[in-house]
mmCIF file of C-alpha atoms in Angstrom:
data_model
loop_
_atom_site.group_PDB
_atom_site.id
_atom_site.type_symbol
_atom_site.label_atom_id
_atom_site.label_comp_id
_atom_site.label_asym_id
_atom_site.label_seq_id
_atom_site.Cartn_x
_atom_site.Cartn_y
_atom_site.Cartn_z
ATOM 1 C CA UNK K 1 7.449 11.836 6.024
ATOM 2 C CA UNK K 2 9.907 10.706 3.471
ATOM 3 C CA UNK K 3 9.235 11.040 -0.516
ATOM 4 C CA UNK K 4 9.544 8.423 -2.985
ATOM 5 C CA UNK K 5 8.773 9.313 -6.368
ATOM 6 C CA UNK K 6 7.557 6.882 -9.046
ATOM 7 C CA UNK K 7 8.309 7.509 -13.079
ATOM 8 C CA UNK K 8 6.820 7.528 -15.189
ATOM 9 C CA UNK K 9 3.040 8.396 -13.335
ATOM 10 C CA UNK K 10 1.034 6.767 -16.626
ATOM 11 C CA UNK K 11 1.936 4.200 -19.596
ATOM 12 C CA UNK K 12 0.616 3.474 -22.740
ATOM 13 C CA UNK K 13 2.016 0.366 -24.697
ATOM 14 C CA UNK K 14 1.479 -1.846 -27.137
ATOM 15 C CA UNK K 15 1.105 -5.594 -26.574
ATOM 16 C CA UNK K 16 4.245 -7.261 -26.558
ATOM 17 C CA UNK K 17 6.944 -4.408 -25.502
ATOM 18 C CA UNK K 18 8.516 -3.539 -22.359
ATOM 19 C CA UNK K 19 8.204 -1.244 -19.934
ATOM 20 C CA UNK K 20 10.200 0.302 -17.434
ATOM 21 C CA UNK K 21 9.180 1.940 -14.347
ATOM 22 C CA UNK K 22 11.382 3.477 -11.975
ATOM 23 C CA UNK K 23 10.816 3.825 -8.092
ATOM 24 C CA UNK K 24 13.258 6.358 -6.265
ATOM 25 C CA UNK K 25 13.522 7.787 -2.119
ATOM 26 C CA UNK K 26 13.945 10.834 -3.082
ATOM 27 C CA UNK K 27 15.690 11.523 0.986
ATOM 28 C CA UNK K 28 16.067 8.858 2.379
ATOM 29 C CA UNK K 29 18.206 5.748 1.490
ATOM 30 C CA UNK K 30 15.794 2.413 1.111
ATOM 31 C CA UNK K 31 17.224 -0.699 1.663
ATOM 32 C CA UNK K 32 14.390 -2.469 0.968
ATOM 33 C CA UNK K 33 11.675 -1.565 -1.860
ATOM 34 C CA UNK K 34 8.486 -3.308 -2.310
ATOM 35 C CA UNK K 35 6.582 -3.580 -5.677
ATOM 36 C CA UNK K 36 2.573 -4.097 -5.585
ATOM 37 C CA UNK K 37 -0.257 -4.149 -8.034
ATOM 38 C CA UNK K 38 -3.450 -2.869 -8.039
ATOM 39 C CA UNK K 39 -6.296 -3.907 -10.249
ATOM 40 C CA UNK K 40 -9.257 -1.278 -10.400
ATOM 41 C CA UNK K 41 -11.529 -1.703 -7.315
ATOM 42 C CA UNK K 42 -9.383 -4.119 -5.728
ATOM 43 C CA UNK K 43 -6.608 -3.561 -3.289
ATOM 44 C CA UNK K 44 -3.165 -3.545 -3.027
ATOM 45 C CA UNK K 45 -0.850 -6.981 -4.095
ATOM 46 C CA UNK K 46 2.564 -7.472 -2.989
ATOM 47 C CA UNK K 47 4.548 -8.576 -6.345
ATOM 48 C CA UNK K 48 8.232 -8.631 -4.943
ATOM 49 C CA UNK K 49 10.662 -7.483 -2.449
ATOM 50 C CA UNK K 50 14.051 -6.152 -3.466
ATOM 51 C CA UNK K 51 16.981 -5.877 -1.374
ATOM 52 C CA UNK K 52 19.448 -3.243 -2.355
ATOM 53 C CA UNK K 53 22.381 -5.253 -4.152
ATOM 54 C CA UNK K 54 20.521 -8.504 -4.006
ATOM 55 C CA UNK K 55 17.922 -10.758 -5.726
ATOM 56 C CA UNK K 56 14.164 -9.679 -5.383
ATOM 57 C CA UNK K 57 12.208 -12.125 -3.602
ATOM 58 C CA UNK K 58 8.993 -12.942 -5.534
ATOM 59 C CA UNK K 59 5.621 -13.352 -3.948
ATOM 60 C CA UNK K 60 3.657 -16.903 -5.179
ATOM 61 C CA UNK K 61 2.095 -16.520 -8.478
ATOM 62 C CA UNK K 62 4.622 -13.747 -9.924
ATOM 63 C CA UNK K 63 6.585 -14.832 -12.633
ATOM 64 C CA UNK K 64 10.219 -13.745 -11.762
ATOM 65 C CA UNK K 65 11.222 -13.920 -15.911
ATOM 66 C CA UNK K 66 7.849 -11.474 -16.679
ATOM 67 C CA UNK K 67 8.688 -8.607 -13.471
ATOM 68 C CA UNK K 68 12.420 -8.224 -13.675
ATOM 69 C CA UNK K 69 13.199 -6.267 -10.694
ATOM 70 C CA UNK K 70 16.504 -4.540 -10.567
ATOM 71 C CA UNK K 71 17.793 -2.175 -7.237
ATOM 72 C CA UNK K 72 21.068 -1.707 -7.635
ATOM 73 C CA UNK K 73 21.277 1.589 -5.057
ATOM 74 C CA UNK K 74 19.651 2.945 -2.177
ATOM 75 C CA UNK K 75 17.644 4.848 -4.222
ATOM 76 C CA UNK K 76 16.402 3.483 -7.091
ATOM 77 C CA UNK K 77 14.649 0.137 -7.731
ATOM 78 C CA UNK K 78 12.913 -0.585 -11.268
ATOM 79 C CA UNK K 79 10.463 -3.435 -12.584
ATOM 80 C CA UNK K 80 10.128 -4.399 -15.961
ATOM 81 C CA UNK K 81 7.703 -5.548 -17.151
ATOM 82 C CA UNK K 82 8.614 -7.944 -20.441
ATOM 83 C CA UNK K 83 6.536 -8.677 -23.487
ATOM 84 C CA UNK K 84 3.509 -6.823 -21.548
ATOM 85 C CA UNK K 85 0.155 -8.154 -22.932
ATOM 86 C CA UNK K 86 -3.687 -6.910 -21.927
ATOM 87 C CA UNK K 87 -3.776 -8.626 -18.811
ATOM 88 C CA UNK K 88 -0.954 -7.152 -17.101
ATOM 89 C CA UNK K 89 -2.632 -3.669 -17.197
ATOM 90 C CA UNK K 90 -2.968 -2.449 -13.548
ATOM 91 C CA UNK K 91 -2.114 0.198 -11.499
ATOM 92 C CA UNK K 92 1.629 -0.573 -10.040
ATOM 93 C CA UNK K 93 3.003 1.289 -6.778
ATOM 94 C CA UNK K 94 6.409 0.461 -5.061
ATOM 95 C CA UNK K 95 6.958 1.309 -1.165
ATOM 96 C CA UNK K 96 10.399 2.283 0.337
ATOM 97 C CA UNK K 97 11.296 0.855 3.724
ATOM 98 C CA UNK K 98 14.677 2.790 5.232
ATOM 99 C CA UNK K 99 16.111 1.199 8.564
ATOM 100 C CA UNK K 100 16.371 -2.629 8.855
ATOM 101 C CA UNK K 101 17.335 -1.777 12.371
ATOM 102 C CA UNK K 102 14.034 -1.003 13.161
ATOM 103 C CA UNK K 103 11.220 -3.584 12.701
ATOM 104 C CA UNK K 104 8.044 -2.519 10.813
ATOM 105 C CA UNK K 105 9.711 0.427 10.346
ATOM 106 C CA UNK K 106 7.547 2.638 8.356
ATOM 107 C CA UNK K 107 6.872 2.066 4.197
ATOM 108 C CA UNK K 108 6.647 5.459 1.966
ATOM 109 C CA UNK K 109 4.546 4.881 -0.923
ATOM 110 C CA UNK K 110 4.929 6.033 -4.222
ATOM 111 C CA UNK K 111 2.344 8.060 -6.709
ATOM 112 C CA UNK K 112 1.597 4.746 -8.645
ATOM 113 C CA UNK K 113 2.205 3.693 -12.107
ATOM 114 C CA UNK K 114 -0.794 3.576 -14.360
ATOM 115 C CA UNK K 115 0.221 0.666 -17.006
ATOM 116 C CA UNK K 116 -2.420 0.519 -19.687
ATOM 117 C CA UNK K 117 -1.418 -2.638 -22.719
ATOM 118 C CA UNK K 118 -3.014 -2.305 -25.433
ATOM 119 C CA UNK O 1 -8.208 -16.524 1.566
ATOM 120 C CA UNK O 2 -8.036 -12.999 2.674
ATOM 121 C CA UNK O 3 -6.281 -12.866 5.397
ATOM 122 C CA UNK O 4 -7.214 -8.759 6.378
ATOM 123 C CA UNK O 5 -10.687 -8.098 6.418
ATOM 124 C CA UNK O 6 -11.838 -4.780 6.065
ATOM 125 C CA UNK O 7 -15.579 -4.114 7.115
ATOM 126 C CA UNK O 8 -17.747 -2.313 5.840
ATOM 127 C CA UNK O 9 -16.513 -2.153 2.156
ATOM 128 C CA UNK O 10 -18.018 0.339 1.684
ATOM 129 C CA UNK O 11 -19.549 3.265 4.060
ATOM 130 C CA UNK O 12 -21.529 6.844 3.287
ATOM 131 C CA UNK O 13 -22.010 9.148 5.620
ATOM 132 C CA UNK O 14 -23.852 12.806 6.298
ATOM 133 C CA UNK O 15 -21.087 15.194 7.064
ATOM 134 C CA UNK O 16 -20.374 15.782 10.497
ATOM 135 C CA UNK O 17 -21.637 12.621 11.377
ATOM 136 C CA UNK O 18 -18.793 9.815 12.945
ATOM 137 C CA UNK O 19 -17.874 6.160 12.176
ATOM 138 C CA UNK O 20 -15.770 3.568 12.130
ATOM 139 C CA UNK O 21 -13.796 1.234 10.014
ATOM 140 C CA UNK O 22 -12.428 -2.148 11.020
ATOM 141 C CA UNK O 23 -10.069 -4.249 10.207
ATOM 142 C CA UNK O 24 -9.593 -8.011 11.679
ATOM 143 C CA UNK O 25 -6.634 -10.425 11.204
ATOM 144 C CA UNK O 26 -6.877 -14.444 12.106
ATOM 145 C CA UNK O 27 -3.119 -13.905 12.852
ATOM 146 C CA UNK O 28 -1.248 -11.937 15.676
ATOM 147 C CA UNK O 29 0.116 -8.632 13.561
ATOM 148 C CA UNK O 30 3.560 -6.990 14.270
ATOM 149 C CA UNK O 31 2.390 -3.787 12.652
ATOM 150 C CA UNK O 32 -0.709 -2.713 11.612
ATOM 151 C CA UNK O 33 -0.509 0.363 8.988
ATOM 152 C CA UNK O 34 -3.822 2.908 7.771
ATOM 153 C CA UNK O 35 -3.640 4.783 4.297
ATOM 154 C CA UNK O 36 -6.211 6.631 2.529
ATOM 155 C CA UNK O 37 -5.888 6.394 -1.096
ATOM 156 C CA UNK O 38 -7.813 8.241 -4.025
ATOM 157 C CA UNK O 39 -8.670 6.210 -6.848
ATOM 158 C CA UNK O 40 -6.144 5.855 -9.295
ATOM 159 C CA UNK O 41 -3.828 7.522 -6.861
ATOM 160 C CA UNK O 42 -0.636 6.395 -4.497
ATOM 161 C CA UNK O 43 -1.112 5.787 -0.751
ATOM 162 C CA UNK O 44 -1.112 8.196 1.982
ATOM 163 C CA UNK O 45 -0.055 7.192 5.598
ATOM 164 C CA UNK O 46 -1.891 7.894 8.279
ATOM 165 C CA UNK O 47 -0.768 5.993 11.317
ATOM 166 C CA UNK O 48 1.336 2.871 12.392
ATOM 167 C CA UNK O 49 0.154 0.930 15.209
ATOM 168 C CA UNK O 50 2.543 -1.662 17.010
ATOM 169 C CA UNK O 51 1.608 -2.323 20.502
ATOM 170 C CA UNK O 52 -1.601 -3.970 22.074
ATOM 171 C CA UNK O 53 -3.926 -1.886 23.357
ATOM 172 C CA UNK O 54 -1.903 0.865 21.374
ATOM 173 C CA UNK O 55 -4.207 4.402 20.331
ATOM 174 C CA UNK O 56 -2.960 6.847 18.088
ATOM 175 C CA UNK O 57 -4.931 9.886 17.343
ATOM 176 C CA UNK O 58 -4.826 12.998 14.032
ATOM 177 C CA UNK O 59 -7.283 15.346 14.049
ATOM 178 C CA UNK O 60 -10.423 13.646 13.745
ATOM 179 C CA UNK O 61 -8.671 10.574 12.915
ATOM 180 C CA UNK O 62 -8.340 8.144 15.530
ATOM 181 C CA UNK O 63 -6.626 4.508 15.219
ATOM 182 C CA UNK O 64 -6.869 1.406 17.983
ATOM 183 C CA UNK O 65 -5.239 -1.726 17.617
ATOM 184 C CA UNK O 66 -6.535 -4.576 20.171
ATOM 185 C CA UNK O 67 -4.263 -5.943 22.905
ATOM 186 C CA UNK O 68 -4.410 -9.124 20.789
ATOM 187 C CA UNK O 69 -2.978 -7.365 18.216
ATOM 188 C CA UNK O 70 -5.731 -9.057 15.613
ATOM 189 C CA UNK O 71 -7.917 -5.996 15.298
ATOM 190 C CA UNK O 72 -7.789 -2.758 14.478
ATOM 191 C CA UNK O 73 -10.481 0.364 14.139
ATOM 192 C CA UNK O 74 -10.096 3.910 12.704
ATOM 193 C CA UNK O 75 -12.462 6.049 13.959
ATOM 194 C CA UNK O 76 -13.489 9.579 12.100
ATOM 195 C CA UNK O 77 -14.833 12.291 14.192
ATOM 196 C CA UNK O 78 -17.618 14.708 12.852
ATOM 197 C CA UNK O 79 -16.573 13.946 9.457
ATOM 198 C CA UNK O 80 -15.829 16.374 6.268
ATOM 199 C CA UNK O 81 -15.623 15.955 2.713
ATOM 200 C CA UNK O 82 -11.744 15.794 2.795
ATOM 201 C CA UNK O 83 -11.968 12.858 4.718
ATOM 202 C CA UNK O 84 -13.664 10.639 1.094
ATOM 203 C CA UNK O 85 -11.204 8.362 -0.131
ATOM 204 C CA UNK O 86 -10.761 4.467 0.025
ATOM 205 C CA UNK O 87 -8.944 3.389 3.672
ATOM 206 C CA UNK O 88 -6.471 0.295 3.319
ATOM 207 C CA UNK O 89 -5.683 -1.438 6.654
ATOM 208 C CA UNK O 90 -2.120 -3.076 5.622
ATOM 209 C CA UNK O 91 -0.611 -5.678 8.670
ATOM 210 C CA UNK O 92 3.050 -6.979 8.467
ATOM 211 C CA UNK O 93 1.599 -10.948 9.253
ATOM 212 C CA UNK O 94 5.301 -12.363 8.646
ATOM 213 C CA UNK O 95 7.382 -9.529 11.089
ATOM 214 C CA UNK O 96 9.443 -9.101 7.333
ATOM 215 C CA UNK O 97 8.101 -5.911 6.321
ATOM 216 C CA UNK O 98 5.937 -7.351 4.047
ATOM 217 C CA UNK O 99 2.717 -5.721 4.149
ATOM 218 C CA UNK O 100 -0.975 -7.207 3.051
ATOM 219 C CA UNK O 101 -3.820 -5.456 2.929
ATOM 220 C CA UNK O 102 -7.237 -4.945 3.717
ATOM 221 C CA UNK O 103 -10.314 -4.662 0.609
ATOM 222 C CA UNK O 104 -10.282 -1.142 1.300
ATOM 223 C CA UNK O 105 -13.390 0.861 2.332
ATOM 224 C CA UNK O 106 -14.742 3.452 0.559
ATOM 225 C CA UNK O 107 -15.793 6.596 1.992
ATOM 226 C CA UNK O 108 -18.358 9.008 0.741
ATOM 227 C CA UNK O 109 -19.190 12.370 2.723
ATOM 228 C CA UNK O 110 -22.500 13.553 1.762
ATOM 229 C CA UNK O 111 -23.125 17.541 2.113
#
């Protein structure tokens, strides 16, 4: 299957930064990346959905301003997360969909991003 | 409300022995997806289901989805200690891609 690669694989910050992660198909070209959150012992969230070259589309109870979601090629989609506090430690993973032609075509998933805020 | 429920949440087994997670939607699923995951760890795919009544085996691993499309079992032959991990059930409800998922069921393989 395809490869998408997630960087960085583990975060420490303090409370109030901002941190970057990146998502990347590393050979394939995604059109459409998803961003979900984990929080220990709990399954998989969906945050957002980016487009390539468009607006994410937030899921209810995400705070567009907080997860800025950028994907500005086929490759690479990030999500920032702004003035990160305690509660928005989790483990975040981002899923790469390839061919809108084909419906529920299959999602790669990334490694995961282990964001701890101190 | 969940709307993927995963039973049991939580399963241990004597190695070599079978069983079988399920997963039920209330809502008719255009694709119905099985990972394994590690703790702390991204997904890994196992199989894609799409069509009622549809059966997709590897190795021991064997997935059914329902010709209702609202169900959905994966079914572990003489199991191993590789085969430990937490199984997500993830169903595109919406036909957008969008996939939720399933509590997860955690698998331990006793020696």
């Amino acid at each position: 299957g395809a490869v998408v690669s997630q960087h960085p694989s583990w975060v420490i910050c303090k409370s109030g930064t901002s941190v970057k992660i990146e998502c990347r198909s590393l050979d394939f070209q995604a059109t459409t990346m998803f961003w979900y959150r984990q929080f220990p012992k709990q399954s998989l969230m969906l945050m957002a959905t980016s487009n390539e070259g468009s607006k994410a589309t937030y899921e209810q109870g995400v705070e567009k301003d907080k997860f800025l979601i950028n994907h500005a090629s086929l490759t690479l989609s990030t999500l920032t997360v702004t003035s990160a506090h305690p509660e928005d430690s989790s483990f975040y993973i981002c899923s790469a969909s390839g061919d809108p032609r084909r419906p529920n075509s299959e999602q790669f998933f990334g490694p995961g991003t282990r964001l701890t805020v101190l | 409300s969940q709307e993927l429920e995963q039973s049991p949440q939580s399963l241990i087994v004597q190695e070599g022995k079978n069983l079988t997670i399920n997963c039920t939607s209330s809502k008719t699923l255009y694709g119905l997806y099985w990972y394994k995951q590690k703790y702390g760890e991204g997904l890994i795919f196992l199989m894609m289901l799409q069509k009622g009544g549809e059966e997709k085996s590897h190795e021991k691993i064997t997935a059914k989805l329902d010709e209702k499309k609202q169900q959905s079992s994966l079914h572990i032959t003489a199991s191993q200690p590789s085969h430990a991990g937490i199984y997500l059930c993830g169903a595109d409800i919406g036909g957008a891609q969008k996939l939720v998922f399933g509590q997860g069921t955690r698998l331990t393989i006793n020696p």
